[in-house]
């Protein structure tokens, strides 16, 4: 699996008083894409063994209005370090219109010790299979 | 007014299944700080004349757990351009513990024309009064 | 169409700090089911011609935990009056486990006049086709 | 303490695409009022010893628009049974305008056994001090 595309359903309530999907809600879509990816990865779930979000960068390209068809959230791995990695994301529709691009830095977390930890070899290997950015 | 500090009340439901304030919700706190600032500015509200969020960068420093006392969201102006400006933010408690730092690029928006527009002189002047980063 | 079943995707963030879908979020699922129904109805959308929520009753039957498969939200019409009607709802999974039952009173709304209005004949006729409760 | 009034801050994002506070969000205000009440009660917190929401009834009286001043959420106890009790709520502003009234049935919960439990005498005593409906 070189990358993952999550088909993300919108909710009517994702829109704010301006009648557009609120900028904050795009981050919920990124979260849903990560959750979807973790579920598919052939690995004890990082969600269970511990991972935290350390940083987001997001550029908004176009306003998005509620519609019943899902939007696509591409997710891939931009970089892997000893204790962290970076997800790239692109939110787009089927016509290729891009609504946002984003990067998220994730840190492997030791839940018991409440601090960062090294990525396991299995985690690193899995993440490296996701390093192909969509063309 | 050299900068603005918004005392942001948390909600119990800001926490996710990990028992911490969800990373996405921090962006809601930034939004509340902007709304609070716009209300105080001596200026026809940019909220009404048009402004959109173009970009966020946020670094998470510490997990945050619900408590009944508000947290503080400092907001100041990092940079002003012809059609956009950048807000700096720091989320912290009264003891000086920092939970996140963030930058948000805002673009002046022409609602009728659905495109960016130049900042008015009054807007620019107001924004320039907010360029003192908290020490 | 005698009734409508909306397949409602959950979001991981629907869970609260107790690790269950928050009770408030069930109401979002009801909203999504209504929106889905309005989109399918052969009628100028009540969403556009005006409708407001006047009352909810909801009984929670079981805790619900995030999973990637949607849950089902049955929606039907319990009663139609001159200016309002009542939706019945049942939230359940494919195994027949029921998580909540609810009733929602909707009022036809005159957006210009900011008051209730009579249902049109077309609206009434459409609503009456939805009066079969699921068995 | 005969009853409790929670001063509930609104958030701009509480509004939906109609420009009003979304009907679902009122239930968040009820939750905040309960949390605030539990924090003030002279009792090991039911939030920690276990309590779940079993039912809501809510009647919407008027649309509510974001403003920077908090709204008031009155909360009192309508009824106490062996394993459950009912909260009454009234959401209003300082001018006495009522936006919603609601009742919520809470069930004492045995977290370990995952079932309902009897209220303790201390819990019952505390709840009975809250049975004065606001006039």
Short mmCIF file of C-alpha atoms in Angstrom, two decimals:
data_model
loop_
_atom_site.label_atom_id
_atom_site.label_comp_id
_atom_site.label_asym_id
_atom_site.label_seq_id
_atom_site.Cartn_x
_atom_site.Cartn_y
_atom_site.Cartn_z
CA UNK A 1 0.00 0.00 0.00
CA UNK A 2 1.74 3.10 -1.25
CA UNK A 3 -0.76 5.59 0.07
CA UNK A 4 -4.30 5.69 1.34
CA UNK A 5 -7.35 7.62 0.26
CA UNK A 6 -10.15 7.98 2.74
CA UNK A 7 -13.61 8.76 1.39
CA UNK A 8 -14.79 11.15 4.06
CA UNK A 9 -18.52 11.81 4.47
CA UNK A 10 -19.43 15.38 5.33
CA UNK A 11 -22.08 16.35 7.83
CA UNK A 12 -24.48 19.21 7.34
CA UNK A 13 -23.40 20.55 10.72
CA UNK A 14 -19.82 20.85 9.48
CA UNK A 15 -20.87 24.17 8.02
CA UNK A 16 -20.65 27.35 10.07
CA UNK A 17 -22.69 30.54 9.96
CA UNK A 18 -20.97 31.54 6.71
CA UNK A 19 -22.51 28.50 5.00
CA UNK A 20 -19.13 26.84 4.39
CA UNK A 21 -17.40 23.95 6.09
CA UNK A 22 -15.63 25.60 9.02
CA UNK A 23 -11.85 25.70 8.71
CA UNK A 24 -11.49 23.76 11.97
CA UNK A 25 -13.56 20.88 10.65
CA UNK A 26 -11.00 20.11 7.93
CA UNK A 27 -8.78 18.90 10.77
CA UNK A 28 -11.51 16.47 11.77
CA UNK A 29 -11.36 15.11 8.23
CA UNK A 30 -7.60 14.60 8.62
CA UNK A 31 -8.22 12.77 11.89
CA UNK A 32 -10.76 10.51 10.23
CA UNK A 33 -8.26 9.73 7.47
CA UNK A 34 -5.62 8.79 10.05
CA UNK A 35 -8.05 6.57 11.95
CA UNK A 36 -9.03 4.89 8.69
CA UNK A 37 -5.37 4.34 7.80
CA UNK A 38 -4.46 2.92 11.20
CA UNK A 39 -7.31 0.45 10.89
CA UNK A 40 -5.97 -0.82 7.58
CA UNK A 41 -2.30 -1.04 8.54
CA UNK A 42 -0.96 -4.54 9.11
CA UNK A 43 0.36 -3.66 12.54
CA UNK A 44 -0.69 -3.47 16.15
CA UNK A 45 -2.53 -0.21 16.00
CA UNK A 46 -0.45 2.85 16.86
CA UNK A 47 -3.73 4.19 18.18
CA UNK A 48 -3.46 1.59 20.92
CA UNK A 49 0.26 1.53 21.50
CA UNK A 50 0.40 5.31 21.65
CA UNK A 51 0.75 8.20 19.29
CA UNK A 52 0.07 11.92 19.61
CA UNK A 53 -0.31 14.83 17.22
CA UNK A 54 2.62 17.25 17.61
CA UNK A 55 2.00 19.74 14.79
CA UNK A 56 -0.34 20.65 11.95
CA UNK A 57 0.22 22.83 8.93
CA UNK A 58 -2.79 23.36 6.72
CA UNK A 59 -3.36 25.55 3.67
CA UNK A 60 -6.94 26.21 2.65
CA UNK A 61 -7.38 26.37 -1.11
CA UNK A 62 -11.12 26.71 -1.64
CA UNK A 63 -14.33 26.96 0.38
CA UNK A 64 -16.19 23.69 0.75
CA UNK A 65 -19.97 23.39 1.01
CA UNK A 66 -21.88 20.42 2.39
CA UNK A 67 -22.87 17.79 -0.14
CA UNK A 68 -24.01 14.21 0.28
CA UNK A 69 -21.07 12.67 -1.63
CA UNK A 70 -17.91 12.13 0.42
CA UNK A 71 -14.75 14.07 -0.30
CA UNK A 72 -11.40 12.32 -0.67
CA UNK A 73 -8.62 12.73 1.85
CA UNK A 74 -5.32 11.40 0.51
CA UNK A 75 -2.86 10.49 3.24
CA UNK A 76 0.76 9.47 2.80
CA UNK A 77 4.03 9.57 4.73
CA UNK A 78 6.33 12.49 3.98
CA UNK A 79 9.09 11.69 6.41
CA UNK A 80 10.02 9.18 9.14
CA UNK A 81 12.34 10.00 12.05
CA UNK A 82 13.37 8.05 15.11
CA UNK A 83 10.44 9.10 17.30
CA UNK A 84 8.11 10.82 14.88
CA UNK A 85 6.86 10.96 11.34
CA UNK A 86 4.99 13.36 9.09
CA UNK A 87 1.76 12.67 7.26
CA UNK A 88 0.94 14.58 4.10
CA UNK A 89 -2.72 15.14 3.22
CA UNK A 90 -4.67 16.46 0.28
CA UNK A 91 -8.41 17.05 0.48
CA UNK A 92 -10.03 16.97 -2.96
CA UNK A 93 -13.11 15.93 -4.87
CA UNK A 94 -13.48 13.51 -7.78
CA UNK A 95 -13.05 16.29 -10.32
CA UNK A 96 -9.58 16.98 -8.93
CA UNK A 97 -10.54 20.21 -7.18
CA UNK A 98 -8.27 20.61 -4.14
CA UNK A 99 -9.76 22.15 -0.99
CA UNK A 100 -6.77 21.91 1.33
CA UNK A 101 -3.28 20.47 1.69
CA UNK A 102 -1.81 19.69 5.08
CA UNK A 103 1.08 18.12 6.97
CA UNK A 104 0.77 16.55 10.40
CA UNK A 105 3.67 15.54 12.63
CA UNK A 106 2.89 12.48 14.75
CA UNK A 107 5.01 11.41 17.73
CA UNK A 108 5.23 7.87 19.05
CA UNK A 109 4.08 8.02 22.65
CA UNK A 110 4.76 5.93 25.72
CA UNK A 111 1.42 6.02 27.47
CA UNK A 112 2.77 4.62 30.75
CA UNK A 113 5.74 6.96 30.87
CA UNK A 114 3.93 9.95 29.38
CA UNK A 115 6.78 10.79 27.06
CA UNK A 116 7.92 10.18 23.51
CA UNK A 117 9.33 6.79 22.57
CA UNK A 118 11.24 5.28 19.64
CA UNK A 119 9.19 3.91 16.80
CA UNK A 120 9.30 0.12 16.68
CA UNK A 121 10.86 -1.52 13.64
CA UNK A 122 7.44 -2.83 12.62
CA UNK A 123 5.96 0.65 12.83
CA UNK A 124 8.83 2.16 10.85
CA UNK A 125 8.57 -0.51 8.17
CA UNK A 126 4.86 0.01 7.80
CA UNK A 127 5.20 3.77 7.62
CA UNK A 128 7.90 3.53 4.95
CA UNK A 129 5.45 1.69 2.69
CA UNK A 130 3.35 4.84 2.65
CA UNK A 131 5.95 7.26 1.36
CA UNK A 132 4.65 7.60 -2.18
CA UNK A 133 2.99 10.92 -2.60
CA UNK A 134 -0.04 10.76 -4.91
CA UNK A 135 0.87 12.03 -8.38
CA UNK B 1 -4.09 47.90 22.55
CA UNK B 2 -0.83 46.15 21.90
CA UNK B 3 -2.16 42.63 22.04
CA UNK B 4 -5.17 40.76 23.25
CA UNK B 5 -5.62 37.89 25.65
CA UNK B 6 -8.82 35.93 25.47
CA UNK B 7 -9.86 33.98 28.54
CA UNK B 8 -11.25 30.89 26.86
CA UNK B 9 -13.64 28.64 28.79
CA UNK B 10 -13.21 24.93 28.11
CA UNK B 11 -16.07 22.50 27.71
CA UNK B 12 -16.07 19.01 29.12
CA UNK B 13 -16.91 17.73 25.66
CA UNK B 14 -13.70 19.23 24.28
CA UNK B 15 -12.01 16.06 25.51
CA UNK B 16 -11.78 13.02 23.29
CA UNK B 17 -11.65 9.33 24.12
CA UNK B 18 -8.06 9.73 25.35
CA UNK B 19 -9.29 12.03 28.12
CA UNK B 20 -7.45 15.08 26.73
CA UNK B 21 -8.67 18.10 24.83
CA UNK B 22 -8.65 16.92 21.23
CA UNK B 23 -5.98 18.54 19.06
CA UNK B 24 -8.64 19.84 16.67
CA UNK B 25 -10.41 21.72 19.46
CA UNK B 26 -7.38 23.95 20.03
CA UNK B 27 -8.25 25.53 16.68
CA UNK B 28 -11.71 26.33 18.05
CA UNK B 29 -9.97 28.19 20.87
CA UNK B 30 -8.02 30.21 18.29
CA UNK B 31 -11.27 31.01 16.51
CA UNK B 32 -12.84 32.20 19.74
CA UNK B 33 -9.82 34.42 20.41
CA UNK B 34 -10.15 35.99 16.93
CA UNK B 35 -13.87 36.57 17.39
CA UNK B 36 -13.21 38.17 20.76
CA UNK B 37 -10.52 40.38 19.23
CA UNK B 38 -12.68 41.47 16.30
CA UNK B 39 -15.40 42.48 18.73
CA UNK B 40 -13.02 44.73 20.60
CA UNK B 41 -11.39 46.36 17.60
CA UNK B 42 -12.40 49.93 16.93
CA UNK B 43 -13.31 49.18 13.34
CA UNK B 44 -16.16 47.95 11.22
CA UNK B 45 -15.82 44.27 11.94
CA UNK B 46 -13.71 42.32 9.45
CA UNK B 47 -16.09 39.50 10.30
CA UNK B 48 -18.76 41.48 8.49
CA UNK B 49 -16.74 43.06 5.73
CA UNK B 50 -15.09 39.75 4.91
CA UNK B 51 -12.11 37.74 6.00
CA UNK B 52 -11.15 34.07 5.56
CA UNK B 53 -8.64 31.72 7.14
CA UNK B 54 -5.95 30.80 4.61
CA UNK B 55 -3.49 28.80 6.70
CA UNK B 56 -2.82 27.45 10.18
CA UNK B 57 0.40 26.26 11.77
CA UNK B 58 0.08 24.86 15.25
CA UNK B 59 2.58 23.19 17.57
CA UNK B 60 1.22 21.22 20.48
CA UNK B 61 3.36 21.50 23.59
CA UNK B 62 1.45 19.68 26.31
CA UNK B 63 -1.77 17.72 26.74
CA UNK B 64 -4.63 19.74 28.16
CA UNK B 65 -7.36 18.32 30.40
CA UNK B 66 -10.75 19.88 31.06
CA UNK B 67 -10.95 22.22 34.03
CA UNK B 68 -13.50 24.82 35.03
CA UNK B 69 -11.06 27.78 34.87
CA UNK B 70 -10.55 29.28 31.43
CA UNK B 71 -7.23 29.06 29.65
CA UNK B 72 -5.60 32.12 28.12
CA UNK B 73 -5.22 32.55 24.38
CA UNK B 74 -2.83 35.39 23.54
CA UNK B 75 -3.34 36.79 20.08
CA UNK B 76 -1.19 39.36 18.31
CA UNK B 77 -0.27 40.37 14.77
CA UNK B 78 2.95 38.91 13.39
CA UNK B 79 2.86 40.43 9.95
CA UNK B 80 0.65 42.60 7.72
CA UNK B 81 0.67 42.40 3.93
CA UNK B 82 -1.44 44.06 1.26
CA UNK B 83 -4.24 41.49 1.26
CA UNK B 84 -3.49 39.35 4.29
CA UNK B 85 -1.99 39.29 7.75
CA UNK B 86 -0.73 36.72 10.23
CA UNK B 87 -1.97 36.21 13.76
CA UNK B 88 0.33 34.71 16.35
CA UNK B 89 -1.23 32.75 19.23
CA UNK B 90 -0.08 31.23 22.47
CA UNK B 91 -2.35 29.04 24.58
CA UNK B 92 -1.26 28.98 28.22
CA UNK B 93 -2.49 28.88 31.79
CA UNK B 94 -1.95 31.35 34.62
CA UNK B 95 1.14 29.51 35.81
CA UNK B 96 2.79 30.16 32.45
CA UNK B 97 2.49 26.60 31.19
CA UNK B 98 2.22 26.72 27.40
CA UNK B 99 -0.08 24.20 25.69
CA UNK B 100 0.29 25.32 22.09
CA UNK B 101 1.68 28.05 19.86
CA UNK B 102 0.15 28.80 16.49
CA UNK B 103 0.14 31.14 13.50
CA UNK B 104 -2.90 31.82 11.35
CA UNK B 105 -2.87 33.60 8.00
CA UNK B 106 -6.04 35.62 7.38
CA UNK B 107 -7.01 36.98 3.97
CA UNK B 108 -9.25 40.00 3.43
CA UNK B 109 -12.16 38.78 1.37
CA UNK B 110 -14.56 40.44 -1.02
CA UNK B 111 -17.79 38.60 -0.29
CA UNK B 112 -19.59 39.91 -3.37
CA UNK B 113 -16.72 39.14 -5.73
CA UNK B 114 -15.68 35.93 -3.98
CA UNK B 115 -12.01 36.79 -4.11
CA UNK B 116 -9.32 38.41 -2.04
CA UNK B 117 -9.28 42.17 -1.67
CA UNK B 118 -6.88 44.81 -0.38
CA UNK B 119 -7.00 45.63 3.31
CA UNK B 120 -8.51 49.04 3.94
CA UNK B 121 -6.30 51.68 5.53
CA UNK B 122 -8.43 51.52 8.69
CA UNK B 123 -7.99 47.76 8.91
CA UNK B 124 -4.25 48.01 8.34
CA UNK B 125 -3.90 50.72 10.98
CA UNK B 126 -5.83 48.69 13.51
CA UNK B 127 -3.86 45.55 12.80
CA UNK B 128 -0.55 47.38 13.16
CA UNK B 129 -1.49 48.31 16.74
CA UNK B 130 -1.46 44.62 17.58
CA UNK B 131 2.07 43.82 16.50
CA UNK B 132 3.59 43.58 19.98
CA UNK B 133 4.24 39.96 20.79
CA UNK B 134 3.66 39.19 24.46
CA UNK B 135 6.99 39.02 26.30
CA UNK C 1 -41.19 5.35 -0.02
CA UNK C 2 -42.71 4.21 3.24
CA UNK C 3 -39.80 5.09 5.45
CA UNK C 4 -36.14 5.92 5.16
CA UNK C 5 -33.04 4.39 6.66
CA UNK C 6 -29.91 6.48 6.71
CA UNK C 7 -26.59 4.68 6.99
CA UNK C 8 -24.78 7.07 9.29
CA UNK C 9 -20.97 6.98 9.44
CA UNK C 10 -19.51 7.57 12.88
CA UNK C 11 -16.46 9.69 13.57
CA UNK C 12 -13.79 8.78 16.07
CA UNK C 13 -14.24 12.22 17.63
CA UNK C 14 -17.89 11.42 18.36
CA UNK C 15 -16.61 9.69 21.49
CA UNK C 16 -16.18 11.63 24.70
CA UNK C 17 -13.77 11.12 27.61
CA UNK C 18 -15.77 8.08 28.74
CA UNK C 19 -14.85 6.31 25.48
CA UNK C 20 -18.46 6.20 24.26
CA UNK C 21 -20.30 8.23 21.66
CA UNK C 22 -21.46 11.29 23.60
CA UNK C 23 -25.20 11.46 24.18
CA UNK C 24 -25.37 14.81 22.40
CA UNK C 25 -23.88 13.37 19.24
CA UNK C 26 -26.84 11.02 18.75
CA UNK C 27 -28.81 14.17 17.92
CA UNK C 28 -26.31 14.91 15.17
CA UNK C 29 -27.10 11.49 13.74
CA UNK C 30 -30.80 12.36 13.76
CA UNK C 31 -30.00 15.59 11.94
CA UNK C 32 -28.01 13.73 9.32
CA UNK C 33 -30.93 11.33 8.81
CA UNK C 34 -33.32 14.27 8.28
CA UNK C 35 -30.96 15.92 5.82
CA UNK C 36 -30.63 12.65 3.94
CA UNK C 37 -34.41 12.25 3.86
CA UNK C 38 -35.04 15.80 2.67
CA UNK C 39 -32.60 15.25 -0.16
CA UNK C 40 -34.52 12.18 -1.34
CA UNK C 41 -38.02 13.63 -1.05
CA UNK C 42 -39.70 14.50 -4.35
CA UNK C 43 -40.42 18.04 -3.22
CA UNK C 44 -38.91 21.49 -3.04
CA UNK C 45 -36.72 20.95 -0.03
CA UNK C 46 -38.25 21.96 3.29
CA UNK C 47 -34.67 22.79 4.19
CA UNK C 48 -34.94 25.65 1.69
CA UNK C 49 -38.55 26.67 2.13
CA UNK C 50 -38.17 26.68 5.90
CA UNK C 51 -38.45 24.25 8.77
CA UNK C 52 -37.25 24.34 12.38
CA UNK C 53 -36.81 21.79 15.16
CA UNK C 54 -39.33 22.45 17.94
CA UNK C 55 -38.78 19.48 20.25
CA UNK C 56 -36.74 16.33 20.78
CA UNK C 57 -37.41 13.32 22.95
CA UNK C 58 -34.66 10.72 23.02
CA UNK C 59 -34.22 7.53 25.03
CA UNK C 60 -30.76 6.05 25.19
CA UNK C 61 -30.80 2.26 25.21
CA UNK C 62 -27.15 1.25 25.04
CA UNK C 63 -23.70 2.84 24.91
CA UNK C 64 -22.23 3.10 21.43
CA UNK C 65 -18.53 2.89 20.65
CA UNK C 66 -16.82 4.14 17.49
CA UNK C 67 -16.53 1.61 14.69
CA UNK C 68 -15.82 2.03 10.99
CA UNK C 69 -19.15 0.57 9.81
CA UNK C 70 -22.05 3.02 9.75
CA UNK C 71 -25.01 2.63 12.06
CA UNK C 72 -28.57 2.75 10.76
CA UNK C 73 -30.93 5.59 11.59
CA UNK C 74 -34.53 4.73 10.68
CA UNK C 75 -36.70 7.79 10.17
CA UNK C 76 -40.45 7.85 9.62
CA UNK C 77 -43.39 10.17 10.19
CA UNK C 78 -45.38 9.61 13.37
CA UNK C 79 -47.89 12.40 12.99
CA UNK C 80 -48.77 15.31 10.69
CA UNK C 81 -50.57 18.45 11.89
CA UNK C 82 -51.41 21.69 10.16
CA UNK C 83 -48.13 23.47 10.88
CA UNK C 84 -45.92 20.70 12.21
CA UNK C 85 -45.13 17.02 12.10
CA UNK C 86 -43.30 14.46 14.18
CA UNK C 87 -40.44 12.27 13.03
CA UNK C 88 -39.81 8.95 14.73
CA UNK C 89 -36.24 7.60 14.79
CA UNK C 90 -34.54 4.39 15.74
CA UNK C 91 -30.75 4.10 15.87
CA UNK C 92 -29.64 0.48 15.49
CA UNK C 93 -26.98 -1.75 14.00
CA UNK C 94 -27.30 -4.59 11.48
CA UNK C 95 -27.70 -7.16 14.24
CA UNK C 96 -30.84 -5.38 15.42
CA UNK C 97 -29.27 -3.91 18.54
CA UNK C 98 -31.05 -0.63 19.31
CA UNK C 99 -28.98 2.25 20.71
CA UNK C 100 -31.64 4.93 20.92
CA UNK C 101 -35.21 5.80 19.96
CA UNK C 102 -36.31 9.38 19.47
CA UNK C 103 -39.10 11.68 18.34
CA UNK C 104 -38.55 15.10 16.83
CA UNK C 105 -41.25 17.71 16.26
CA UNK C 106 -40.60 19.85 13.19
CA UNK C 107 -42.42 23.11 12.48
CA UNK C 108 -42.92 24.60 9.03
CA UNK C 109 -41.31 28.02 9.10
CA UNK C 110 -41.86 31.20 7.18
CA UNK C 111 -38.33 32.54 6.86
CA UNK C 112 -39.42 36.00 5.72
CA UNK C 113 -42.05 36.42 8.42
CA UNK C 114 -40.06 34.61 11.14
CA UNK C 115 -43.05 32.61 12.30
CA UNK C 116 -44.71 29.25 11.76
CA UNK C 117 -46.65 28.64 8.56
CA UNK C 118 -49.09 26.05 7.27
CA UNK C 119 -47.63 23.02 5.55
CA UNK C 120 -48.23 23.10 1.80
CA UNK C 121 -50.37 20.34 0.32
CA UNK C 122 -47.31 18.96 -1.46
CA UNK C 123 -45.37 18.81 1.80
CA UNK C 124 -48.27 17.16 3.61
CA UNK C 125 -48.69 14.58 0.87
CA UNK C 126 -45.03 13.72 0.90
CA UNK C 127 -44.92 13.43 4.67
CA UNK C 128 -47.92 11.13 4.70
CA UNK C 129 -46.07 8.64 2.49
CA UNK C 130 -43.59 8.23 5.33
CA UNK C 131 -46.00 7.18 8.04
CA UNK C 132 -45.14 3.48 8.07
CA UNK C 133 -43.13 2.71 11.14
CA UNK C 134 -40.48 0.06 10.50
CA UNK C 135 -41.67 -3.34 11.80
CA UNK D 1 -28.21 25.18 47.49
CA UNK D 2 -31.74 25.05 46.18
CA UNK D 3 -30.85 25.17 42.54
CA UNK D 4 -27.96 26.07 40.32
CA UNK D 5 -27.57 28.54 37.49
CA UNK D 6 -24.70 28.04 35.13
CA UNK D 7 -23.51 31.03 33.13
CA UNK D 8 -22.76 29.31 29.85
CA UNK D 9 -20.43 31.02 27.36
CA UNK D 10 -21.43 30.54 23.72
CA UNK D 11 -18.97 29.89 20.94
CA UNK D 12 -19.23 31.45 17.51
CA UNK D 13 -19.01 27.94 16.04
CA UNK D 14 -22.17 26.94 17.92
CA UNK D 15 -24.06 28.48 15.03
CA UNK D 16 -24.97 26.43 11.99
CA UNK D 17 -25.47 27.44 8.37
CA UNK D 18 -28.79 29.09 9.27
CA UNK D 19 -26.92 31.58 11.46
CA UNK D 20 -28.53 30.31 14.68
CA UNK D 21 -27.18 28.16 17.46
CA UNK D 22 -27.82 24.63 16.22
CA UNK D 23 -30.52 22.75 18.12
CA UNK D 24 -28.05 20.00 19.01
CA UNK D 25 -25.72 22.46 20.70
CA UNK D 26 -28.33 23.33 23.33
CA UNK D 27 -27.72 19.82 24.69
CA UNK D 28 -24.04 20.71 25.07
CA UNK D 29 -25.14 23.66 27.22
CA UNK D 30 -27.14 21.26 29.40
CA UNK D 31 -24.08 19.05 29.72
CA UNK D 32 -21.96 22.01 30.77
CA UNK D 33 -24.56 22.95 33.39
CA UNK D 34 -24.49 19.40 34.81
CA UNK D 35 -20.69 19.36 34.91
CA UNK D 36 -20.71 22.72 36.68
CA UNK D 37 -23.27 21.45 39.17
CA UNK D 38 -21.38 18.24 39.90
CA UNK D 39 -18.27 20.27 40.60
CA UNK D 40 -20.10 22.33 43.21
CA UNK D 41 -21.88 19.48 44.95
CA UNK D 42 -20.49 18.49 48.32
CA UNK D 43 -20.13 14.88 47.31
CA UNK D 44 -17.73 12.48 45.67
CA UNK D 45 -18.46 13.42 42.09
CA UNK D 46 -21.12 11.31 40.41
CA UNK D 47 -19.04 11.97 37.30
CA UNK D 48 -16.39 9.75 38.84
CA UNK D 49 -18.51 7.18 40.63
CA UNK D 50 -20.67 6.73 37.53
CA UNK D 51 -23.71 8.27 35.98
CA UNK D 52 -25.20 8.10 32.48
CA UNK D 53 -27.79 10.07 30.53
CA UNK D 54 -30.88 7.93 29.92
CA UNK D 55 -33.28 10.39 28.32
CA UNK D 56 -33.68 13.99 27.15
CA UNK D 57 -36.78 16.00 26.44
CA UNK D 58 -36.20 19.48 25.09
CA UNK D 59 -38.56 22.15 23.82
CA UNK D 60 -37.11 24.96 21.77
CA UNK D 61 -38.77 28.30 22.40
CA UNK D 62 -36.76 30.82 20.40
CA UNK D 63 -33.78 30.92 18.05
CA UNK D 64 -30.52 31.89 19.71
CA UNK D 65 -27.73 33.82 18.00
CA UNK D 66 -24.11 33.98 19.12
CA UNK D 67 -23.23 36.84 21.46
CA UNK D 68 -20.27 37.37 23.75
CA UNK D 69 -22.29 37.42 27.00
CA UNK D 70 -23.05 34.00 28.47
CA UNK D 71 -26.59 32.67 28.64
CA UNK D 72 -28.00 31.23 31.85
CA UNK D 73 -28.80 27.56 32.24
CA UNK D 74 -30.91 26.90 35.34
CA UNK D 75 -30.66 23.34 36.57
CA UNK D 76 -32.69 21.76 39.35
CA UNK D 77 -33.92 18.31 40.37
CA UNK D 78 -37.46 17.41 39.32
CA UNK D 79 -37.61 13.91 40.73
CA UNK D 80 -35.44 11.34 42.52
CA UNK D 81 -35.98 7.59 42.24
CA UNK D 82 -34.03 4.62 43.54
CA UNK D 83 -31.60 4.38 40.63
CA UNK D 84 -32.23 7.56 38.68
CA UNK D 85 -33.26 11.18 38.90
CA UNK D 86 -34.51 13.91 36.58
CA UNK D 87 -32.91 17.28 36.02
CA UNK D 88 -35.03 20.21 34.90
CA UNK D 89 -33.38 22.93 32.84
CA UNK D 90 -34.28 26.36 31.55
CA UNK D 91 -32.05 28.25 29.13
CA UNK D 92 -32.66 31.98 29.31
CA UNK D 93 -31.00 35.38 29.14
CA UNK D 94 -30.84 38.15 31.73
CA UNK D 95 -33.96 39.81 30.33
CA UNK D 96 -35.95 36.66 31.11
CA UNK D 97 -36.26 35.52 27.51
CA UNK D 98 -36.46 31.71 27.50
CA UNK D 99 -34.77 29.84 24.67
CA UNK D 100 -35.45 26.27 25.74
CA UNK D 101 -36.75 24.12 28.57
CA UNK D 102 -35.59 20.55 29.04
CA UNK D 103 -35.68 17.49 31.27
CA UNK D 104 -32.88 14.96 31.49
CA UNK D 105 -33.10 11.56 33.18
CA UNK D 106 -29.82 10.47 34.73
CA UNK D 107 -29.11 6.91 35.86
CA UNK D 108 -26.60 5.97 38.55
CA UNK D 109 -24.14 3.63 36.88
CA UNK D 110 -21.87 0.89 38.12
CA UNK D 111 -18.84 1.30 35.89
CA UNK D 112 -17.29 -2.04 36.85
CA UNK D 113 -20.51 -4.01 36.43
CA UNK D 114 -21.76 -1.97 33.46
CA UNK D 115 -25.27 -1.71 34.79
CA UNK D 116 -27.44 0.62 36.82
CA UNK D 117 -26.93 0.85 40.57
CA UNK D 118 -28.79 2.30 43.53
CA UNK D 119 -28.09 5.90 44.41
CA UNK D 120 -26.08 6.21 47.60
CA UNK D 121 -27.71 7.95 50.55
CA UNK D 122 -25.23 10.81 50.19
CA UNK D 123 -26.12 11.23 46.53
CA UNK D 124 -29.84 11.12 47.25
CA UNK D 125 -29.50 13.66 50.06
CA UNK D 126 -27.55 16.02 47.85
CA UNK D 127 -29.99 15.70 44.97
CA UNK D 128 -32.95 16.40 47.24
CA UNK D 129 -31.45 19.77 48.15
CA UNK D 130 -31.85 20.77 44.50
CA UNK D 131 -35.56 20.17 44.14
CA UNK D 132 -36.65 23.81 44.16
CA UNK D 133 -37.64 24.83 40.70
CA UNK D 134 -36.73 28.43 39.94
CA UNK D 135 -39.79 30.66 40.22
#
